[in-house]
């Protein structure tokens, strides 16, 4: 990923997604006070709504996209995918979902994160973009494969043409999990070799969200995948981390838009 600064905000872009406007924003450059300092995009974490709104405006402005045309969802750690069209933009409340796709230009898709995995997608052949939110629950339910399936069914996309970016999230080194997660991963993926690490000293387990989502994308035929190496739990200077900050934190934002 490449790091950029604009109007006091810092964000990252995937090199492979060079044909579409996008950014994974850090926590820097906003107006929120601690513990949400400062570019908090989360509206349900206890921050001042006025600050959250201003932060959204700054984020969209940094990319030069229209805030009024943006689409988002109420993320629920599921696998539902929304087709972002005018009817979605005109909703008075967010639809519960963890994925969005659209073939509409000047329609920014945005979501919020704090350890879960952002997945940004672009099919330059069909002119389609998508975004997904995948924590462990979404990952082991097939969020990555599901949004690709939605792009294929809705817009006729071919996985071989889709470019995917797997963004900053908690890394395997910091993501200790219990038996529930391991059992769910095994039930979905079958072979979990390369997805789970076991500490030989105490037997604790660690789940690799990046590798798991990449495998899910590859399983449905996506070949062009860029994986970040930025761990949100290790880089709380730039990113919010629910685990590292014990839940008292904000949410960083990601945006993708065809312009």
C-alpha atoms as an extended CHARMM CRD file, in Angstrom:
* protein
*
       259  EXT
         1         1  UNK       CA              0.0000000000        0.0000000000        0.0000000000  PROA      1               0.0000000000
         2         2  UNK       CA              1.0440000000        3.5950000000       -0.5800000000  PROA      2               0.0000000000
         3         3  UNK       CA              0.6440000000        6.3080000000        2.0620000000  PROA      3               0.0000000000
         4         4  UNK       CA             -0.7700000000        9.7360000000        1.2280000000  PROA      4               0.0000000000
         5         5  UNK       CA             -1.5540000000       12.9600000000        3.0660000000  PROA      5               0.0000000000
         6         6  UNK       CA             -4.1980000000       15.5150000000        2.0970000000  PROA      6               0.0000000000
         7         7  UNK       CA             -5.6060000000       18.4400000000        4.0910000000  PROA      7               0.0000000000
         8         8  UNK       CA             -4.1480000000       17.0480000000        7.3040000000  PROA      8               0.0000000000
         9         9  UNK       CA             -5.5870000000       13.5420000000        6.7540000000  PROA      9               0.0000000000
        10        10  UNK       CA             -3.4750000000       10.4470000000        6.1840000000  PROA      10              0.0000000000
        11        11  UNK       CA             -4.7030000000        7.5060000000        4.1320000000  PROA      11              0.0000000000
        12        12  UNK       CA             -3.4400000000        4.4690000000        2.2500000000  PROA      12              0.0000000000
        13        13  UNK       CA             -4.1620000000        3.2050000000       -1.2560000000  PROA      13              0.0000000000
        14        14  UNK       CA             -3.6700000000       -0.1880000000       -2.8610000000  PROA      14              0.0000000000
        15        15  UNK       CA             -1.2670000000       -0.1510000000       -5.7820000000  PROA      15              0.0000000000
        16        16  UNK       CA             -3.3380000000       -2.6850000000       -7.7220000000  PROA      16              0.0000000000
        17        17  UNK       CA             -6.4930000000       -0.5790000000       -7.3960000000  PROA      17              0.0000000000
        18        18  UNK       CA             -4.9620000000        2.2080000000       -9.4590000000  PROA      18              0.0000000000
        19        19  UNK       CA             -7.9940000000        2.5440000000      -11.7200000000  PROA      19              0.0000000000
        20        20  UNK       CA            -10.4530000000        3.6270000000       -9.0460000000  PROA      20              0.0000000000
        21        21  UNK       CA            -10.6360000000        6.3630000000       -6.4090000000  PROA      21              0.0000000000
        22        22  UNK       CA            -10.2010000000        4.8840000000       -2.9480000000  PROA      22              0.0000000000
        23        23  UNK       CA             -8.5760000000        5.2620000000        0.4390000000  PROA      23              0.0000000000
        24        24  UNK       CA             -8.1900000000        3.4400000000        3.7370000000  PROA      24              0.0000000000
        25        25  UNK       CA             -7.9850000000        6.2840000000        6.2180000000  PROA      25              0.0000000000
        26        26  UNK       CA             -5.9980000000        6.4300000000        9.4150000000  PROA      26              0.0000000000
        27        27  UNK       CA             -7.2090000000        7.9640000000       12.6620000000  PROA      27              0.0000000000
        28        28  UNK       CA             -5.2510000000       11.1590000000       11.9660000000  PROA      28              0.0000000000
        29        29  UNK       CA             -6.6210000000       14.5400000000       10.9460000000  PROA      29              0.0000000000
        30        30  UNK       CA            -10.0880000000       14.6610000000       12.4900000000  PROA      30              0.0000000000
        31        31  UNK       CA            -11.8190000000       16.6670000000       15.1940000000  PROA      31              0.0000000000
        32        32  UNK       CA            -12.8750000000       14.0160000000       17.7360000000  PROA      32              0.0000000000
        33        33  UNK       CA            -11.5210000000       14.0740000000       21.2900000000  PROA      33              0.0000000000
        34        34  UNK       CA             -9.9140000000       11.1420000000       23.1010000000  PROA      34              0.0000000000
        35        35  UNK       CA            -10.4440000000        8.2090000000       23.1360000000  PROA      35              0.0000000000
        36        36  UNK       CA            -11.8330000000        8.7500000000       19.6270000000  PROA      36              0.0000000000
        37        37  UNK       CA             -9.0010000000       10.9990000000       18.5280000000  PROA      37              0.0000000000
        38        38  UNK       CA             -9.2400000000       12.1210000000       15.9530000000  PROA      38              0.0000000000
        39        39  UNK       CA            -10.7080000000       10.9740000000       12.6230000000  PROA      39              0.0000000000
        40        40  UNK       CA            -13.3660000000        8.7350000000       14.1330000000  PROA      40              0.0000000000
        41        41  UNK       CA            -16.0060000000        7.6340000000       11.6170000000  PROA      41              0.0000000000
        42        42  UNK       CA            -17.9760000000        5.4620000000       14.0350000000  PROA      42              0.0000000000
        43        43  UNK       CA            -21.3840000000        6.8430000000       14.9580000000  PROA      43              0.0000000000
        44        44  UNK       CA            -22.2310000000        4.2590000000       17.6130000000  PROA      44              0.0000000000
        45        45  UNK       CA            -19.1340000000        4.3290000000       19.8280000000  PROA      45              0.0000000000
        46        46  UNK       CA            -20.0750000000        7.2850000000       22.0400000000  PROA      46              0.0000000000
        47        47  UNK       CA            -18.4410000000       10.1130000000       20.1240000000  PROA      47              0.0000000000
        48        48  UNK       CA            -20.0740000000       13.5110000000       19.5510000000  PROA      48              0.0000000000
        49        49  UNK       CA            -22.2390000000       13.1330000000       16.4050000000  PROA      49              0.0000000000
        50        50  UNK       CA            -21.2140000000       16.5970000000       15.2330000000  PROA      50              0.0000000000
        51        51  UNK       CA            -17.5710000000       15.5400000000       15.2720000000  PROA      51              0.0000000000
        52        52  UNK       CA            -18.3460000000       12.2850000000       13.4600000000  PROA      52              0.0000000000
        53        53  UNK       CA            -20.1880000000       14.1860000000       10.7430000000  PROA      53              0.0000000000
        54        54  UNK       CA            -17.3110000000       16.6230000000       10.2960000000  PROA      54              0.0000000000
        55        55  UNK       CA            -14.8740000000       13.7180000000       10.0880000000  PROA      55              0.0000000000
        56        56  UNK       CA            -16.9280000000       12.1420000000        7.3170000000  PROA      56              0.0000000000
        57        57  UNK       CA            -16.9190000000       15.4020000000        5.3940000000  PROA      57              0.0000000000
        58        58  UNK       CA            -13.1430000000       15.6370000000        5.7010000000  PROA      58              0.0000000000
        59        59  UNK       CA            -12.6740000000       12.0610000000        4.5430000000  PROA      59              0.0000000000
        60        60  UNK       CA            -14.7730000000       12.4740000000        1.4020000000  PROA      60              0.0000000000
        61        61  UNK       CA            -13.2260000000       15.8520000000        0.6640000000  PROA      61              0.0000000000
        62        62  UNK       CA             -9.7150000000       14.3960000000        0.8260000000  PROA      62              0.0000000000
        63        63  UNK       CA            -10.6220000000       12.0330000000       -2.0360000000  PROA      63              0.0000000000
        64        64  UNK       CA            -12.6390000000       14.6180000000       -3.9240000000  PROA      64              0.0000000000
        65        65  UNK       CA            -15.8480000000       12.5880000000       -3.9150000000  PROA      65              0.0000000000
        66        66  UNK       CA            -19.4220000000       13.6560000000       -3.1780000000  PROA      66              0.0000000000
        67        67  UNK       CA            -20.5370000000       13.0260000000        0.3920000000  PROA      67              0.0000000000
        68        68  UNK       CA            -24.1870000000       13.4830000000       -0.6010000000  PROA      68              0.0000000000
        69        69  UNK       CA            -24.0060000000       10.5170000000       -2.9880000000  PROA      69              0.0000000000
        70        70  UNK       CA            -22.2530000000        8.1500000000       -0.5890000000  PROA      70              0.0000000000
        71        71  UNK       CA            -23.6280000000        4.7810000000        0.5010000000  PROA      71              0.0000000000
        72        72  UNK       CA            -22.9600000000        2.9060000000        3.7060000000  PROA      72              0.0000000000
        73        73  UNK       CA            -24.5070000000        0.1510000000        5.8210000000  PROA      73              0.0000000000
        74        74  UNK       CA            -25.0110000000       -0.8200000000        9.4500000000  PROA      74              0.0000000000
        75        75  UNK       CA            -22.3570000000       -3.4970000000        9.8730000000  PROA      75              0.0000000000
        76        76  UNK       CA            -23.4960000000       -6.5840000000       11.7690000000  PROA      76              0.0000000000
        77        77  UNK       CA            -20.7110000000       -9.1780000000       11.2240000000  PROA      77              0.0000000000
        78        78  UNK       CA            -22.8100000000      -11.0270000000        8.6720000000  PROA      78              0.0000000000
        79        79  UNK       CA            -22.5630000000      -11.7670000000        4.9540000000  PROA      79              0.0000000000
        80        80  UNK       CA            -25.4290000000       -9.7840000000        3.4320000000  PROA      80              0.0000000000
        81        81  UNK       CA            -24.5050000000       -7.7330000000        0.3380000000  PROA      81              0.0000000000
        82        82  UNK       CA            -26.3520000000       -4.5600000000       -0.6810000000  PROA      82              0.0000000000
        83        83  UNK       CA            -26.6160000000       -3.2800000000       -4.2560000000  PROA      83              0.0000000000
        84        84  UNK       CA            -25.8500000000        0.4110000000       -3.8140000000  PROA      84              0.0000000000
        85        85  UNK       CA            -28.2290000000        2.3280000000       -6.0370000000  PROA      85              0.0000000000
        86        86  UNK       CA            -30.3680000000        5.4260000000       -5.6310000000  PROA      86              0.0000000000
        87        87  UNK       CA            -32.9120000000        3.6230000000       -3.4440000000  PROA      87              0.0000000000
        88        88  UNK       CA            -30.1630000000        2.7030000000       -0.9590000000  PROA      88              0.0000000000
        89        89  UNK       CA            -28.8780000000        6.2900000000       -0.8390000000  PROA      89              0.0000000000
        90        90  UNK       CA            -32.3900000000        7.5320000000       -0.1010000000  PROA      90              0.0000000000
        91        91  UNK       CA            -32.9120000000        5.2000000000        2.8630000000  PROA      91              0.0000000000
        92        92  UNK       CA            -33.5650000000        7.0910000000        6.0880000000  PROA      92              0.0000000000
        93        93  UNK       CA            -31.6620000000        4.4610000000        8.0860000000  PROA      93              0.0000000000
        94        94  UNK       CA            -28.7760000000        2.1510000000        7.2850000000  PROA      94              0.0000000000
        95        95  UNK       CA            -29.5070000000       -1.3350000000        5.9520000000  PROA      95              0.0000000000
        96        96  UNK       CA            -27.9620000000       -4.1380000000        8.0080000000  PROA      96              0.0000000000
        97        97  UNK       CA            -25.2350000000       -5.6600000000        5.8300000000  PROA      97              0.0000000000
        98        98  UNK       CA            -21.4750000000       -6.1440000000        5.5780000000  PROA      98              0.0000000000
        99        99  UNK       CA            -20.9680000000       -5.8290000000        1.8480000000  PROA      99              0.0000000000
       100       100  UNK       CA            -21.8320000000       -3.3000000000       -0.8690000000  PROA      100             0.0000000000
       101       101  UNK       CA            -21.4890000000       -3.3980000000       -4.6530000000  PROA      101             0.0000000000
       102       102  UNK       CA            -22.3600000000       -0.9310000000       -7.4020000000  PROA      102             0.0000000000
       103       103  UNK       CA            -21.8300000000       -0.1580000000      -11.0780000000  PROA      103             0.0000000000
       104       104  UNK       CA            -22.7340000000        3.4990000000      -10.5840000000  PROA      104             0.0000000000
       105       105  UNK       CA            -20.1770000000        6.2230000000      -11.0330000000  PROA      105             0.0000000000
       106       106  UNK       CA            -19.8180000000        8.9780000000       -8.4310000000  PROA      106             0.0000000000
       107       107  UNK       CA            -21.2990000000        6.6980000000       -5.7710000000  PROA      107             0.0000000000
       108       108  UNK       CA            -18.7830000000        6.3730000000       -2.9290000000  PROA      108             0.0000000000
       109       109  UNK       CA            -19.0540000000        3.2320000000       -0.8240000000  PROA      109             0.0000000000
       110       110  UNK       CA            -17.7980000000        3.6050000000        2.7420000000  PROA      110             0.0000000000
       111       111  UNK       CA            -17.4550000000        1.4140000000        5.8320000000  PROA      111             0.0000000000
       112       112  UNK       CA            -15.8410000000        1.5760000000        9.2620000000  PROA      112             0.0000000000
       113       113  UNK       CA            -13.2610000000       -0.6520000000       10.9230000000  PROA      113             0.0000000000
       114       114  UNK       CA            -11.2480000000       -1.2180000000       14.1060000000  PROA      114             0.0000000000
       115       115  UNK       CA             -9.4470000000       -4.6030000000       13.6820000000  PROA      115             0.0000000000
       116       116  UNK       CA            -11.8300000000       -6.2660000000       11.2080000000  PROA      116             0.0000000000
       117       117  UNK       CA            -10.6790000000       -6.6280000000        7.6180000000  PROA      117             0.0000000000
       118       118  UNK       CA            -11.5570000000       -4.1280000000        4.8790000000  PROA      118             0.0000000000
       119       119  UNK       CA            -11.8790000000       -5.7760000000        1.4550000000  PROA      119             0.0000000000
       120       120  UNK       CA            -11.9840000000       -3.3950000000       -1.5170000000  PROA      120             0.0000000000
       121       121  UNK       CA            -12.8880000000       -4.6980000000       -4.9800000000  PROA      121             0.0000000000
       122       122  UNK       CA            -12.8500000000       -3.4180000000       -8.5490000000  PROA      122             0.0000000000
       123       123  UNK       CA            -13.7960000000       -5.0520000000      -11.8340000000  PROA      123             0.0000000000
       124       124  UNK       CA            -12.4520000000       -2.6770000000      -14.5060000000  PROA      124             0.0000000000
       125       125  UNK       CA            -13.9970000000       -4.7300000000      -17.3120000000  PROA      125             0.0000000000
       126       126  UNK       CA            -17.6140000000       -4.5040000000      -16.1430000000  PROA      126             0.0000000000
       127       127  UNK       CA            -17.1370000000       -1.2290000000      -14.2840000000  PROA      127             0.0000000000
       128       128  UNK       CA            -18.1030000000       -2.4950000000      -10.8300000000  PROA      128             0.0000000000
       129       129  UNK       CA            -16.7640000000       -1.8040000000       -7.3400000000  PROA      129             0.0000000000
       130       130  UNK       CA            -17.3940000000       -3.4120000000       -3.9810000000  PROA      130             0.0000000000
       131       131  UNK       CA            -16.4410000000       -3.2510000000       -0.3350000000  PROA      131             0.0000000000
       132       132  UNK       CA            -16.7560000000       -5.7600000000        2.4860000000  PROA      132             0.0000000000
       133       133  UNK       CA            -16.2620000000       -5.8260000000        6.2470000000  PROA      133             0.0000000000
       134       134  UNK       CA            -14.8980000000       -9.1510000000        7.4930000000  PROA      134             0.0000000000
       135       135  UNK       CA            -14.1710000000       -9.8880000000       11.1220000000  PROA      135             0.0000000000
       136       136  UNK       CA            -13.7420000000      -13.4920000000       12.1580000000  PROA      136             0.0000000000
       137       137  UNK       CA            -17.4750000000      -14.1580000000       11.9840000000  PROA      137             0.0000000000
       138       138  UNK       CA            -17.8440000000      -12.7820000000        8.4880000000  PROA      138             0.0000000000
       139       139  UNK       CA            -14.6530000000      -14.4740000000        7.3620000000  PROA      139             0.0000000000
       140       140  UNK       CA            -15.7570000000      -17.9580000000        8.4370000000  PROA      140             0.0000000000
       141       141  UNK       CA            -19.2010000000      -17.3920000000        6.9270000000  PROA      141             0.0000000000
       142       142  UNK       CA            -17.6980000000      -16.6070000000        3.5110000000  PROA      142             0.0000000000
       143       143  UNK       CA            -18.0570000000      -12.8270000000        3.2790000000  PROA      143             0.0000000000
       144       144  UNK       CA            -15.2490000000      -12.5770000000        0.7160000000  PROA      144             0.0000000000
       145       145  UNK       CA            -16.6100000000      -15.3190000000       -1.5310000000  PROA      145             0.0000000000
       146       146  UNK       CA            -20.1410000000      -14.0430000000       -1.0510000000  PROA      146             0.0000000000
       147       147  UNK       CA            -19.4870000000      -10.5430000000       -2.3270000000  PROA      147             0.0000000000
       148       148  UNK       CA            -17.7140000000      -11.9450000000       -5.3800000000  PROA      148             0.0000000000
       149       149  UNK       CA            -20.7570000000      -14.1200000000       -6.0070000000  PROA      149             0.0000000000
       150       150  UNK       CA            -22.9760000000      -11.0570000000       -5.7570000000  PROA      150             0.0000000000
       151       151  UNK       CA            -20.8300000000       -9.1970000000       -8.3120000000  PROA      151             0.0000000000
       152       152  UNK       CA            -21.0660000000      -12.1680000000      -10.6700000000  PROA      152             0.0000000000
       153       153  UNK       CA            -24.8280000000      -12.6090000000      -10.2850000000  PROA      153             0.0000000000
       154       154  UNK       CA            -25.7620000000       -8.9260000000      -10.3980000000  PROA      154             0.0000000000
       155       155  UNK       CA            -23.3390000000       -7.5050000000      -12.9340000000  PROA      155             0.0000000000
       156       156  UNK       CA            -21.9070000000      -10.4680000000      -14.8100000000  PROA      156             0.0000000000
       157       157  UNK       CA            -18.4200000000      -10.0090000000      -13.3730000000  PROA      157             0.0000000000
       158       158  UNK       CA            -15.7650000000      -12.6570000000      -13.9030000000  PROA      158             0.0000000000
       159       159  UNK       CA            -13.5250000000      -13.3320000000      -10.8970000000  PROA      159             0.0000000000
       160       160  UNK       CA            -10.4060000000      -13.3580000000      -13.0640000000  PROA      160             0.0000000000
       161       161  UNK       CA            -11.0290000000       -9.6630000000      -13.8520000000  PROA      161             0.0000000000
       162       162  UNK       CA            -11.6230000000       -8.5680000000      -10.2660000000  PROA      162             0.0000000000
       163       163  UNK       CA             -8.8570000000       -6.8030000000       -8.3640000000  PROA      163             0.0000000000
       164       164  UNK       CA             -9.0120000000       -7.1820000000       -4.5720000000  PROA      164             0.0000000000
       165       165  UNK       CA             -7.3090000000       -5.2810000000       -1.7790000000  PROA      165             0.0000000000
       166       166  UNK       CA             -7.2220000000       -6.7410000000        1.7480000000  PROA      166             0.0000000000
       167       167  UNK       CA             -6.6100000000       -3.8000000000        4.0590000000  PROA      167             0.0000000000
       168       168  UNK       CA             -5.2510000000       -3.0240000000        7.5180000000  PROA      168             0.0000000000
       169       169  UNK       CA             -6.6460000000       -5.1970000000       10.2970000000  PROA      169             0.0000000000
       170       170  UNK       CA             -5.4090000000       -7.0990000000       13.3030000000  PROA      170             0.0000000000
       171       171  UNK       CA             -2.5490000000       -9.4190000000       12.3320000000  PROA      171             0.0000000000
       172       172  UNK       CA             -2.2120000000      -13.0790000000       13.2030000000  PROA      172             0.0000000000
       173       173  UNK       CA              0.5110000000      -12.2580000000       15.7470000000  PROA      173             0.0000000000
       174       174  UNK       CA             -1.9400000000      -10.2030000000       17.7910000000  PROA      174             0.0000000000
       175       175  UNK       CA             -5.1760000000      -12.0690000000       17.1600000000  PROA      175             0.0000000000
       176       176  UNK       CA             -5.4340000000      -14.7480000000       19.8160000000  PROA      176             0.0000000000
       177       177  UNK       CA             -8.7180000000      -16.6540000000       19.5260000000  PROA      177             0.0000000000
       178       178  UNK       CA            -10.5750000000      -19.4240000000       21.2960000000  PROA      178             0.0000000000
       179       179  UNK       CA            -11.9230000000      -22.8140000000       20.2480000000  PROA      179             0.0000000000
       180       180  UNK       CA            -15.1370000000      -21.2660000000       18.8730000000  PROA      180             0.0000000000
       181       181  UNK       CA            -13.2050000000      -19.4490000000       16.1640000000  PROA      181             0.0000000000
       182       182  UNK       CA            -10.9890000000      -22.4070000000       15.3060000000  PROA      182             0.0000000000
       183       183  UNK       CA            -13.9870000000      -24.7470000000       15.0470000000  PROA      183             0.0000000000
       184       184  UNK       CA            -15.8550000000      -22.2890000000       12.8120000000  PROA      184             0.0000000000
       185       185  UNK       CA            -12.8050000000      -21.8100000000       10.5860000000  PROA      185             0.0000000000
       186       186  UNK       CA            -12.3720000000      -25.5570000000       10.2180000000  PROA      186             0.0000000000
       187       187  UNK       CA            -16.0740000000      -26.0090000000        9.4330000000  PROA      187             0.0000000000
       188       188  UNK       CA            -15.8870000000      -23.4520000000        6.6140000000  PROA      188             0.0000000000
       189       189  UNK       CA            -12.3870000000      -23.8940000000        5.1790000000  PROA      189             0.0000000000
       190       190  UNK       CA            -11.7870000000      -27.5490000000        5.9960000000  PROA      190             0.0000000000
       191       191  UNK       CA             -8.0100000000      -27.4340000000        5.9750000000  PROA      191             0.0000000000
       192       192  UNK       CA             -6.9090000000      -24.5940000000        8.2640000000  PROA      192             0.0000000000
       193       193  UNK       CA             -3.1950000000      -25.1010000000        7.7420000000  PROA      193             0.0000000000
       194       194  UNK       CA             -1.7520000000      -21.6300000000        7.1120000000  PROA      194             0.0000000000
       195       195  UNK       CA             -4.7820000000      -19.9250000000        8.6520000000  PROA      195             0.0000000000
       196       196  UNK       CA             -4.1940000000      -20.7550000000       12.3200000000  PROA      196             0.0000000000
       197       197  UNK       CA             -0.9900000000      -20.6280000000       14.3440000000  PROA      197             0.0000000000
       198       198  UNK       CA             -0.5400000000      -22.5370000000       17.5670000000  PROA      198             0.0000000000
       199       199  UNK       CA              1.8960000000      -21.2530000000       20.1780000000  PROA      199             0.0000000000
       200       200  UNK       CA              4.0080000000      -24.2970000000       21.1050000000  PROA      200             0.0000000000
       201       201  UNK       CA              4.7070000000      -22.9350000000       24.5830000000  PROA      201             0.0000000000
       202       202  UNK       CA              1.1370000000      -22.6780000000       25.8390000000  PROA      202             0.0000000000
       203       203  UNK       CA             -1.0880000000      -24.0180000000       23.0330000000  PROA      203             0.0000000000
       204       204  UNK       CA             -2.8860000000      -20.7320000000       22.3880000000  PROA      204             0.0000000000
       205       205  UNK       CA             -4.3370000000      -20.2040000000       18.9080000000  PROA      205             0.0000000000
       206       206  UNK       CA             -4.0280000000      -17.2320000000       16.5560000000  PROA      206             0.0000000000
       207       207  UNK       CA             -6.2130000000      -16.6330000000       13.4970000000  PROA      207             0.0000000000
       208       208  UNK       CA             -4.9130000000      -15.0670000000       10.2750000000  PROA      208             0.0000000000
       209       209  UNK       CA             -7.6700000000      -12.8870000000        8.8240000000  PROA      209             0.0000000000
       210       210  UNK       CA             -5.5530000000      -11.8140000000        5.8550000000  PROA      210             0.0000000000
       211       211  UNK       CA             -4.6980000000      -15.3490000000        4.7700000000  PROA      211             0.0000000000
       212       212  UNK       CA             -8.2380000000      -16.6130000000        5.3750000000  PROA      212             0.0000000000
       213       213  UNK       CA             -9.8930000000      -13.9340000000        3.2520000000  PROA      213             0.0000000000
       214       214  UNK       CA             -7.2700000000      -14.3150000000        0.5290000000  PROA      214             0.0000000000
       215       215  UNK       CA             -7.9480000000      -18.0590000000        0.4210000000  PROA      215             0.0000000000
       216       216  UNK       CA            -11.6800000000      -17.4370000000        0.1910000000  PROA      216             0.0000000000
       217       217  UNK       CA            -11.1760000000      -15.0400000000       -2.7260000000  PROA      217             0.0000000000
       218       218  UNK       CA             -8.8410000000      -17.4640000000       -4.4890000000  PROA      218             0.0000000000
       219       219  UNK       CA            -11.3140000000      -20.2960000000       -3.9970000000  PROA      219             0.0000000000
       220       220  UNK       CA            -13.8760000000      -18.4710000000       -6.1530000000  PROA      220             0.0000000000
       221       221  UNK       CA            -11.3460000000      -17.5420000000       -8.8210000000  PROA      221             0.0000000000
       222       222  UNK       CA             -9.9560000000      -14.1340000000       -7.8460000000  PROA      222             0.0000000000
       223       223  UNK       CA             -6.2880000000      -14.0130000000       -8.8090000000  PROA      223             0.0000000000
       224       224  UNK       CA             -5.3390000000      -10.3430000000       -8.4270000000  PROA      224             0.0000000000
       225       225  UNK       CA             -5.0610000000       -9.8450000000       -4.6570000000  PROA      225             0.0000000000
       226       226  UNK       CA             -3.0160000000       -7.2760000000       -2.7500000000  PROA      226             0.0000000000
       227       227  UNK       CA             -2.6210000000       -7.9410000000        0.9670000000  PROA      227             0.0000000000
       228       228  UNK       CA             -1.5500000000       -5.2650000000        3.4220000000  PROA      228             0.0000000000
       229       229  UNK       CA              1.0220000000       -5.8500000000        6.1260000000  PROA      229             0.0000000000
       230       230  UNK       CA             -0.3540000000       -3.1900000000        8.4800000000  PROA      230             0.0000000000
       231       231  UNK       CA             -1.5980000000       -4.4880000000       11.8370000000  PROA      231             0.0000000000
       232       232  UNK       CA             -4.1270000000       -2.2230000000       13.5230000000  PROA      232             0.0000000000
       233       233  UNK       CA             -3.3280000000       -3.6060000000       16.9820000000  PROA      233             0.0000000000
       234       234  UNK       CA              0.3630000000       -2.8540000000       16.5270000000  PROA      234             0.0000000000
       235       235  UNK       CA             -0.1840000000        0.5490000000       14.9120000000  PROA      235             0.0000000000
       236       236  UNK       CA             -2.5670000000        2.3680000000       17.2320000000  PROA      236             0.0000000000
       237       237  UNK       CA             -0.6050000000        5.5070000000       16.4200000000  PROA      237             0.0000000000
       238       238  UNK       CA             -2.3510000000        5.4350000000       13.0370000000  PROA      238             0.0000000000
       239       239  UNK       CA             -5.3370000000        3.1110000000       13.3870000000  PROA      239             0.0000000000
       240       240  UNK       CA             -8.1020000000        2.3810000000       15.8630000000  PROA      240             0.0000000000
       241       241  UNK       CA             -7.9260000000       -1.0960000000       17.3970000000  PROA      241             0.0000000000
       242       242  UNK       CA            -10.8440000000       -2.5000000000       19.3590000000  PROA      242             0.0000000000
       243       243  UNK       CA             -8.6890000000       -5.2000000000       20.9240000000  PROA      243             0.0000000000
       244       244  UNK       CA             -5.5270000000       -3.2430000000       21.6610000000  PROA      244             0.0000000000
       245       245  UNK       CA             -7.5030000000       -0.3300000000       23.1130000000  PROA      245             0.0000000000
       246       246  UNK       CA             -9.9070000000       -2.5810000000       25.0240000000  PROA      246             0.0000000000
       247       247  UNK       CA            -13.0030000000       -1.3690000000       23.2170000000  PROA      247             0.0000000000
       248       248  UNK       CA            -12.5650000000        2.3010000000       24.1280000000  PROA      248             0.0000000000
       249       249  UNK       CA            -11.7540000000        3.6180000000       20.6920000000  PROA      249             0.0000000000
       250       250  UNK       CA            -13.1500000000        4.8550000000       17.3940000000  PROA      250             0.0000000000
       251       251  UNK       CA            -13.4820000000        3.4880000000       13.8790000000  PROA      251             0.0000000000
       252       252  UNK       CA            -11.3550000000        4.3070000000       10.8630000000  PROA      252             0.0000000000
       253       253  UNK       CA            -12.9440000000        4.6090000000        7.4590000000  PROA      253             0.0000000000
       254       254  UNK       CA            -12.4830000000        3.1750000000        3.9840000000  PROA      254             0.0000000000
       255       255  UNK       CA            -13.9440000000        4.5900000000        0.7650000000  PROA      255             0.0000000000
       256       256  UNK       CA            -14.0700000000        3.3720000000       -2.8260000000  PROA      256             0.0000000000
       257       257  UNK       CA            -15.6730000000        5.1860000000       -5.7610000000  PROA      257             0.0000000000
       258       258  UNK       CA            -15.6250000000        5.1690000000       -9.5610000000  PROA      258             0.0000000000
       259       259  UNK       CA            -15.2380000000        8.7720000000      -10.7300000000  PROA      259             0.0000000000
